[in-house]
Amino acid sequence: MNVKIEPEWGAALAPEFEKPYFASLTEFVRRRYAETTVYPPGRRIFAAFDASPFSATKVVIVGQDPYHGPGQANGLCFSVTPGVAMPPSLVNIFREVSDDTGAPMPADGDLTRWARQGVLLLNSSLTVEAHSPGSHSGWGWEEFTDAAVRALAFGREHLVFMLWGSHAARKGEVIPRDRHLVLTSAHPSPLSAWRGFFGNHHFSRANAYLREHGKEPIIW
């Protein structure tokens, strides 16, 4: 199957594109885009991969599925397009960044600037229907994004995986801890941020690890 995705990722994930589940997933997603409102825009489905090529990825942040409100989702987990109000989880992420690193609160919630530095902002499901969180879960996206995590876990070394919440932690169970830095904590949602997300120091710990292994730190 010809999938429009960043070439390095296309090579790394090529076996997935030929599997029956991916054909079924593609049919399902195309049908739902034709029949109802689905986010992100179709051209942005693989935006996380396009912005952070396989060989350039240094940090992986795992989300669950795209934002489901109008104009919010831009294909990068936790990120919103400039001009769109920051969702509470993203506000909490920036709060921890500021507390941890001293970086000021940014003017907008577009995380493209992180992605261009090698932060793969990967949702477990890459599409969602308007006002219906989790609506495209269980159709094959999880298998596809699991394959992306495995490709990095076993095809690269000395990456940082930030896994917030139980859903992301489960996705990271395959990652060899002697090969990568795996950081886990509560989710940044207002319902759980006070139970371990705030104060996790993931951003400074990630940069310390990158420096230790001769990589440029992320400007958070």
PDB file of C-alpha atoms in Angstrom:
ATOM      1  CA  MET A   1       0.000   0.000   0.000  1.00  0.00           C
ATOM      2  CA  ASN A   2       1.275   3.485  -0.889  1.00  0.00           C
ATOM      3  CA  VAL A   3       1.117   5.549   2.311  1.00  0.00           C
ATOM      4  CA  LYS A   4       2.101   9.216   2.304  1.00  0.00           C
ATOM      5  CA  ILE A   5       4.430   9.310   5.296  1.00  0.00           C
ATOM      6  CA  GLU A   6       7.979  10.540   5.941  1.00  0.00           C
ATOM      7  CA  PRO A   7      10.311   8.244   3.907  1.00  0.00           C
ATOM      8  CA  GLU A   8      12.394   6.903   6.812  1.00  0.00           C
ATOM      9  CA  TRP A   9       9.250   6.028   8.726  1.00  0.00           C
ATOM     10  CA  GLY A  10       7.809   4.567   5.549  1.00  0.00           C
ATOM     11  CA  ALA A  11      10.744   2.159   5.397  1.00  0.00           C
ATOM     12  CA  ALA A  12      10.646   1.361   9.130  1.00  0.00           C
ATOM     13  CA  LEU A  13       6.911   0.646   9.078  1.00  0.00           C
ATOM     14  CA  ALA A  14       6.660  -0.893   5.606  1.00  0.00           C
ATOM     15  CA  PRO A  15       5.645  -4.358   6.873  1.00  0.00           C
ATOM     16  CA  GLU A  16       2.637  -2.825   8.657  1.00  0.00           C
ATOM     17  CA  PHE A  17       1.249  -1.334   5.451  1.00  0.00           C
ATOM     18  CA  GLU A  18       0.877  -4.795   3.927  1.00  0.00           C
ATOM     19  CA  LYS A  19      -0.929  -6.399   6.858  1.00  0.00           C
ATOM     20  CA  PRO A  20      -4.691  -7.079   6.717  1.00  0.00           C
ATOM     21  CA  TYR A  21      -5.422  -4.919   9.774  1.00  0.00           C
ATOM     22  CA  PHE A  22      -3.941  -1.851   8.065  1.00  0.00           C
ATOM     23  CA  ALA A  23      -6.084  -2.360   4.954  1.00  0.00           C
ATOM     24  CA  SER A  24      -9.177  -2.614   7.173  1.00  0.00           C
ATOM     25  CA  LEU A  25      -8.102   0.427   9.170  1.00  0.00           C
ATOM     26  CA  THR A  26      -7.557   2.469   6.022  1.00  0.00           C
ATOM     27  CA  GLU A  27     -10.996   1.549   4.706  1.00  0.00           C
ATOM     28  CA  PHE A  28     -12.623   2.435   8.028  1.00  0.00           C
ATOM     29  CA  VAL A  29     -10.844   5.809   8.318  1.00  0.00           C
ATOM     30  CA  ARG A  30     -11.615   6.814   4.733  1.00  0.00           C
ATOM     31  CA  ARG A  31     -15.277   5.958   5.231  1.00  0.00           C
ATOM     32  CA  ARG A  32     -15.553   7.938   8.459  1.00  0.00           C
ATOM     33  CA  TYR A  33     -13.883  11.010   6.924  1.00  0.00           C
ATOM     34  CA  ALA A  34     -16.449  10.813   4.105  1.00  0.00           C
ATOM     35  CA  GLU A  35     -19.436  10.338   6.419  1.00  0.00           C
ATOM     36  CA  THR A  36     -18.738  12.552   9.427  1.00  0.00           C
ATOM     37  CA  THR A  37     -16.322  15.053  10.970  1.00  0.00           C
ATOM     38  CA  VAL A  38     -12.990  13.480  11.862  1.00  0.00           C
ATOM     39  CA  TYR A  39      -9.873  15.088  13.321  1.00  0.00           C
ATOM     40  CA  PRO A  40      -7.141  15.955  12.516  1.00  0.00           C
ATOM     41  CA  PRO A  41      -7.459  17.066   8.876  1.00  0.00           C
ATOM     42  CA  GLY A  42      -6.601  14.121   6.642  1.00  0.00           C
ATOM     43  CA  ARG A  43      -3.312  15.620   5.518  1.00  0.00           C
ATOM     44  CA  ARG A  44      -2.200  15.786   9.152  1.00  0.00           C
ATOM     45  CA  ILE A  45      -2.827  12.149  10.157  1.00  0.00           C
ATOM     46  CA  PHE A  46       0.886  11.285   9.976  1.00  0.00           C
ATOM     47  CA  ALA A  47       2.138  14.732  11.001  1.00  0.00           C
ATOM     48  CA  ALA A  48       4.035  13.373  14.028  1.00  0.00           C
ATOM     49  CA  PHE A  49       6.097  11.086  11.809  1.00  0.00           C
ATOM     50  CA  ASP A  50       6.604  13.727   9.140  1.00  0.00           C
ATOM     51  CA  ALA A  51       7.929  16.239  11.677  1.00  0.00           C
ATOM     52  CA  SER A  52      10.310  13.826  13.436  1.00  0.00           C
ATOM     53  CA  PRO A  53      11.995  11.364  11.039  1.00  0.00           C
ATOM     54  CA  PHE A  54      13.026   7.975  12.382  1.00  0.00           C
ATOM     55  CA  SER A  55      16.746   8.753  12.538  1.00  0.00           C
ATOM     56  CA  ALA A  56      16.186  12.223  14.046  1.00  0.00           C
ATOM     57  CA  THR A  57      13.903  11.157  16.888  1.00  0.00           C
ATOM     58  CA  LYS A  58      15.432  11.609  20.347  1.00  0.00           C
ATOM     59  CA  VAL A  59      12.384  11.773  22.624  1.00  0.00           C
ATOM     60  CA  VAL A  60       8.991  10.073  22.359  1.00  0.00           C
ATOM     61  CA  ILE A  61       5.898  11.407  24.127  1.00  0.00           C
ATOM     62  CA  VAL A  62       2.835   9.161  23.941  1.00  0.00           C
ATOM     63  CA  GLY A  63      -0.740  10.448  23.978  1.00  0.00           C
ATOM     64  CA  GLN A  64      -4.026   8.603  23.633  1.00  0.00           C
ATOM     65  CA  ASP A  65      -6.022  10.073  20.733  1.00  0.00           C
ATOM     66  CA  PRO A  66      -6.337  13.487  19.057  1.00  0.00           C
ATOM     67  CA  TYR A  67      -8.312  16.345  20.558  1.00  0.00           C
ATOM     68  CA  HIS A  68     -11.926  16.053  19.421  1.00  0.00           C
ATOM     69  CA  GLY A  69     -12.967  19.717  19.357  1.00  0.00           C
ATOM     70  CA  PRO A  70     -13.102  21.958  16.267  1.00  0.00           C
ATOM     71  CA  GLY A  71      -9.692  23.213  15.144  1.00  0.00           C
ATOM     72  CA  GLN A  72      -7.757  21.643  18.004  1.00  0.00           C
ATOM     73  CA  ALA A  73      -5.993  18.553  16.638  1.00  0.00           C
ATOM     74  CA  ASN A  74      -2.958  19.114  14.423  1.00  0.00           C
ATOM     75  CA  GLY A  75      -1.569  15.583  14.333  1.00  0.00           C
ATOM     76  CA  LEU A  76       0.874  15.990  17.233  1.00  0.00           C
ATOM     77  CA  CYS A  77      -0.172  14.647  20.629  1.00  0.00           C
ATOM     78  CA  PHE A  78      -1.088  17.304  23.217  1.00  0.00           C
ATOM     79  CA  SER A  79      -0.472  20.044  20.603  1.00  0.00           C
ATOM     80  CA  VAL A  80      -2.947  22.604  19.243  1.00  0.00           C
ATOM     81  CA  THR A  81      -2.767  25.006  16.336  1.00  0.00           C
ATOM     82  CA  PRO A  82      -1.719  28.604  17.121  1.00  0.00           C
ATOM     83  CA  GLY A  83      -4.747  30.706  18.037  1.00  0.00           C
ATOM     84  CA  VAL A  84      -6.559  27.759  19.621  1.00  0.00           C
ATOM     85  CA  ALA A  85      -7.008  27.869  23.405  1.00  0.00           C
ATOM     86  CA  MET A  86      -4.684  25.486  25.220  1.00  0.00           C
ATOM     87  CA  PRO A  87      -6.476  22.457  26.683  1.00  0.00           C
ATOM     88  CA  PRO A  88      -5.954  21.906  30.424  1.00  0.00           C
ATOM     89  CA  SER A  89      -3.534  19.002  29.998  1.00  0.00           C
ATOM     90  CA  LEU A  90      -1.304  21.113  27.772  1.00  0.00           C
ATOM     91  CA  VAL A  91      -1.385  23.989  30.260  1.00  0.00           C
ATOM     92  CA  ASN A  92      -0.237  21.533  32.921  1.00  0.00           C
ATOM     93  CA  ILE A  93       2.560  20.276  30.671  1.00  0.00           C
ATOM     94  CA  PHE A  94       3.843  23.813  30.193  1.00  0.00           C
ATOM     95  CA  ARG A  95       3.529  24.457  33.912  1.00  0.00           C
ATOM     96  CA  GLU A  96       5.784  21.485  34.649  1.00  0.00           C
ATOM     97  CA  VAL A  97       8.228  22.557  31.914  1.00  0.00           C
ATOM     98  CA  SER A  98       8.445  25.989  33.524  1.00  0.00           C
ATOM     99  CA  ASP A  99       8.841  24.645  37.055  1.00  0.00           C
ATOM    100  CA  ASP A 100      11.386  22.061  35.922  1.00  0.00           C
ATOM    101  CA  THR A 101      13.533  24.045  33.485  1.00  0.00           C
ATOM    102  CA  GLY A 102      12.672  27.711  34.019  1.00  0.00           C
ATOM    103  CA  ALA A 103      11.306  28.075  30.492  1.00  0.00           C
ATOM    104  CA  PRO A 104       8.563  30.721  30.210  1.00  0.00           C
ATOM    105  CA  MET A 105       4.968  29.836  29.373  1.00  0.00           C
ATOM    106  CA  PRO A 106       4.782  29.920  25.541  1.00  0.00           C
ATOM    107  CA  ALA A 107       2.461  32.151  23.562  1.00  0.00           C
ATOM    108  CA  ASP A 108       0.649  29.222  21.928  1.00  0.00           C
ATOM    109  CA  GLY A 109       0.206  25.483  22.252  1.00  0.00           C
ATOM    110  CA  ASP A 110       1.759  24.423  18.954  1.00  0.00           C
ATOM    111  CA  LEU A 111       4.396  21.780  19.774  1.00  0.00           C
ATOM    112  CA  THR A 112       5.812  21.721  16.248  1.00  0.00           C
ATOM    113  CA  ARG A 113       8.890  23.434  17.689  1.00  0.00           C
ATOM    114  CA  TRP A 114       9.476  20.344  19.859  1.00  0.00           C
ATOM    115  CA  ALA A 115       8.852  17.949  16.976  1.00  0.00           C
ATOM    116  CA  ARG A 116      11.431  19.681  14.780  1.00  0.00           C
ATOM    117  CA  GLN A 117      14.027  19.038  17.483  1.00  0.00           C
ATOM    118  CA  GLY A 118      13.376  15.295  17.425  1.00  0.00           C
ATOM    119  CA  VAL A 119      10.410  14.873  19.770  1.00  0.00           C
ATOM    120  CA  LEU A 120       7.985  12.324  18.342  1.00  0.00           C
ATOM    121  CA  LEU A 121       4.558  13.396  19.604  1.00  0.00           C
ATOM    122  CA  LEU A 122       2.707  10.144  19.039  1.00  0.00           C
ATOM    123  CA  ASN A 123      -0.937   9.483  19.777  1.00  0.00           C
ATOM    124  CA  SER A 124      -1.943   5.854  20.197  1.00  0.00           C
ATOM    125  CA  SER A 125      -4.883   6.428  17.816  1.00  0.00           C
ATOM    126  CA  LEU A 126      -4.203   8.879  15.011  1.00  0.00           C
ATOM    127  CA  THR A 127      -7.801   9.897  14.259  1.00  0.00           C
ATOM    128  CA  VAL A 128     -10.964  10.638  16.244  1.00  0.00           C
ATOM    129  CA  GLU A 129     -14.534  11.734  15.509  1.00  0.00           C
ATOM    130  CA  ALA A 130     -15.788  15.132  16.594  1.00  0.00           C
ATOM    131  CA  HIS A 131     -16.849  15.290  20.250  1.00  0.00           C
ATOM    132  CA  SER A 132     -16.342  11.530  20.615  1.00  0.00           C
ATOM    133  CA  PRO A 133     -13.103  10.663  22.425  1.00  0.00           C
ATOM    134  CA  GLY A 134     -11.845   7.156  21.820  1.00  0.00           C
ATOM    135  CA  SER A 135     -14.149   6.696  18.831  1.00  0.00           C
ATOM    136  CA  HIS A 136     -11.400   5.276  16.601  1.00  0.00           C
ATOM    137  CA  SER A 137      -9.804   3.120  19.268  1.00  0.00           C
ATOM    138  CA  GLY A 138      -9.824  -0.596  18.587  1.00  0.00           C
ATOM    139  CA  TRP A 139      -9.796  -0.282  14.801  1.00  0.00           C
ATOM    140  CA  GLY A 140      -6.072  -0.873  14.266  1.00  0.00           C
ATOM    141  CA  TRP A 141      -4.335   2.381  15.084  1.00  0.00           C
ATOM    142  CA  GLU A 142      -2.990   0.940  18.339  1.00  0.00           C
ATOM    143  CA  GLU A 143      -1.334  -1.923  16.485  1.00  0.00           C
ATOM    144  CA  PHE A 144       0.237   0.516  14.040  1.00  0.00           C
ATOM    145  CA  THR A 145       1.583   2.872  16.698  1.00  0.00           C
ATOM    146  CA  ASP A 146       2.790  -0.091  18.797  1.00  0.00           C
ATOM    147  CA  ALA A 147       4.870  -1.015  15.757  1.00  0.00           C
ATOM    148  CA  ALA A 148       6.330   2.501  15.674  1.00  0.00           C
ATOM    149  CA  VAL A 149       7.324   2.247  19.342  1.00  0.00           C
ATOM    150  CA  ARG A 150       8.902  -1.170  18.742  1.00  0.00           C
ATOM    151  CA  ALA A 151      10.799   0.121  15.704  1.00  0.00           C
ATOM    152  CA  LEU A 152      12.382   2.848  17.816  1.00  0.00           C
ATOM    153  CA  ALA A 153      12.901   0.633  20.859  1.00  0.00           C
ATOM    154  CA  PHE A 154      14.861  -1.989  18.924  1.00  0.00           C
ATOM    155  CA  GLY A 155      16.175   0.032  15.975  1.00  0.00           C
ATOM    156  CA  ARG A 156      17.657   2.955  17.914  1.00  0.00           C
ATOM    157  CA  GLU A 157      19.592   3.479  21.143  1.00  0.00           C
ATOM    158  CA  HIS A 158      19.570   6.023  23.962  1.00  0.00           C
ATOM    159  CA  LEU A 159      16.143   7.517  23.347  1.00  0.00           C
ATOM    160  CA  VAL A 160      13.899   9.013  26.019  1.00  0.00           C
ATOM    161  CA  PHE A 161      10.313   7.773  26.287  1.00  0.00           C
ATOM    162  CA  MET A 162       7.900   9.906  28.333  1.00  0.00           C
ATOM    163  CA  LEU A 163       4.889   7.806  29.291  1.00  0.00           C
ATOM    164  CA  TRP A 164       2.205   9.690  31.191  1.00  0.00           C
ATOM    165  CA  GLY A 165      -0.685   7.703  32.596  1.00  0.00           C
ATOM    166  CA  SER A 166      -1.483   3.991  32.582  1.00  0.00           C
ATOM    167  CA  HIS A 167      -2.411   3.868  28.884  1.00  0.00           C
ATOM    168  CA  ALA A 168       0.981   5.217  27.786  1.00  0.00           C
ATOM    169  CA  ALA A 169       2.805   3.049  30.322  1.00  0.00           C
ATOM    170  CA  ARG A 170       1.250  -0.081  28.838  1.00  0.00           C
ATOM    171  CA  LYS A 171       2.389   0.988  25.397  1.00  0.00           C
ATOM    172  CA  GLY A 172       5.947   1.191  26.685  1.00  0.00           C
ATOM    173  CA  GLU A 173       6.129  -2.276  28.192  1.00  0.00           C
ATOM    174  CA  VAL A 174       8.185  -3.553  25.230  1.00  0.00           C
ATOM    175  CA  ILE A 175      10.929  -0.923  25.597  1.00  0.00           C
ATOM    176  CA  PRO A 176      14.238  -2.337  26.898  1.00  0.00           C
ATOM    177  CA  ARG A 177      15.181  -0.267  29.935  1.00  0.00           C
ATOM    178  CA  ASP A 178      18.892  -1.015  29.535  1.00  0.00           C
ATOM    179  CA  ARG A 179      18.835   0.608  26.108  1.00  0.00           C
ATOM    180  CA  HIS A 180      16.651   3.667  26.651  1.00  0.00           C
ATOM    181  CA  LEU A 181      15.464   6.021  29.385  1.00  0.00           C
ATOM    182  CA  VAL A 182      11.805   5.339  30.157  1.00  0.00           C
ATOM    183  CA  LEU A 183      10.103   8.000  32.289  1.00  0.00           C
ATOM    184  CA  THR A 184       6.633   7.298  33.682  1.00  0.00           C
ATOM    185  CA  SER A 185       4.267   9.356  35.801  1.00  0.00           C
ATOM    186  CA  ALA A 186       0.633  10.307  36.213  1.00  0.00           C
ATOM    187  CA  HIS A 187      -1.112  11.908  33.235  1.00  0.00           C
ATOM    188  CA  PRO A 188      -1.094  15.752  32.973  1.00  0.00           C
ATOM    189  CA  SER A 189      -4.900  15.828  32.987  1.00  0.00           C
ATOM    190  CA  PRO A 190      -6.361  18.035  35.735  1.00  0.00           C
ATOM    191  CA  LEU A 191      -7.845  14.836  37.203  1.00  0.00           C
ATOM    192  CA  SER A 192      -4.420  13.288  37.819  1.00  0.00           C
ATOM    193  CA  ALA A 193      -1.655  15.894  37.442  1.00  0.00           C
ATOM    194  CA  TRP A 194      -1.424  16.407  41.212  1.00  0.00           C
ATOM    195  CA  ARG A 195      -0.882  12.671  41.691  1.00  0.00           C
ATOM    196  CA  GLY A 196       2.632  12.635  40.281  1.00  0.00           C
ATOM    197  CA  PHE A 197       2.824  14.577  37.032  1.00  0.00           C
ATOM    198  CA  PHE A 198       3.718  17.849  38.705  1.00  0.00           C
ATOM    199  CA  GLY A 199       7.234  17.543  40.000  1.00  0.00           C
ATOM    200  CA  ASN A 200       8.206  14.574  37.815  1.00  0.00           C
ATOM    201  CA  HIS A 201      11.128  16.568  36.313  1.00  0.00           C
ATOM    202  CA  HIS A 202      10.845  14.604  33.090  1.00  0.00           C
ATOM    203  CA  PHE A 203      12.031  17.470  30.921  1.00  0.00           C
ATOM    204  CA  SER A 204      15.271  18.131  32.775  1.00  0.00           C
ATOM    205  CA  ARG A 205      15.888  14.395  33.208  1.00  0.00           C
ATOM    206  CA  ALA A 206      15.429  13.866  29.473  1.00  0.00           C
ATOM    207  CA  ASN A 207      17.942  16.576  28.638  1.00  0.00           C
ATOM    208  CA  ALA A 208      20.467  15.248  31.137  1.00  0.00           C
ATOM    209  CA  TYR A 209      20.223  11.812  29.526  1.00  0.00           C
ATOM    210  CA  LEU A 210      20.568  13.227  26.010  1.00  0.00           C
ATOM    211  CA  ARG A 211      23.687  15.178  27.017  1.00  0.00           C
ATOM    212  CA  GLU A 212      25.117  12.085  28.694  1.00  0.00           C
ATOM    213  CA  HIS A 213      24.848  10.262  25.383  1.00  0.00           C
ATOM    214  CA  GLY A 214      26.242  13.031  23.218  1.00  0.00           C
ATOM    215  CA  LYS A 215      22.941  14.430  21.902  1.00  0.00           C
ATOM    216  CA  GLU A 216      21.702  17.976  21.795  1.00  0.00           C
ATOM    217  CA  PRO A 217      19.143  18.662  24.531  1.00  0.00           C
ATOM    218  CA  ILE A 218      15.627  19.798  23.678  1.00  0.00           C
ATOM    219  CA  ILE A 219      14.734  23.463  24.029  1.00  0.00           C
ATOM    220  CA  TRP A 220      11.452  22.946  25.835  1.00  0.00           C
TER     221      TRP A 220
END
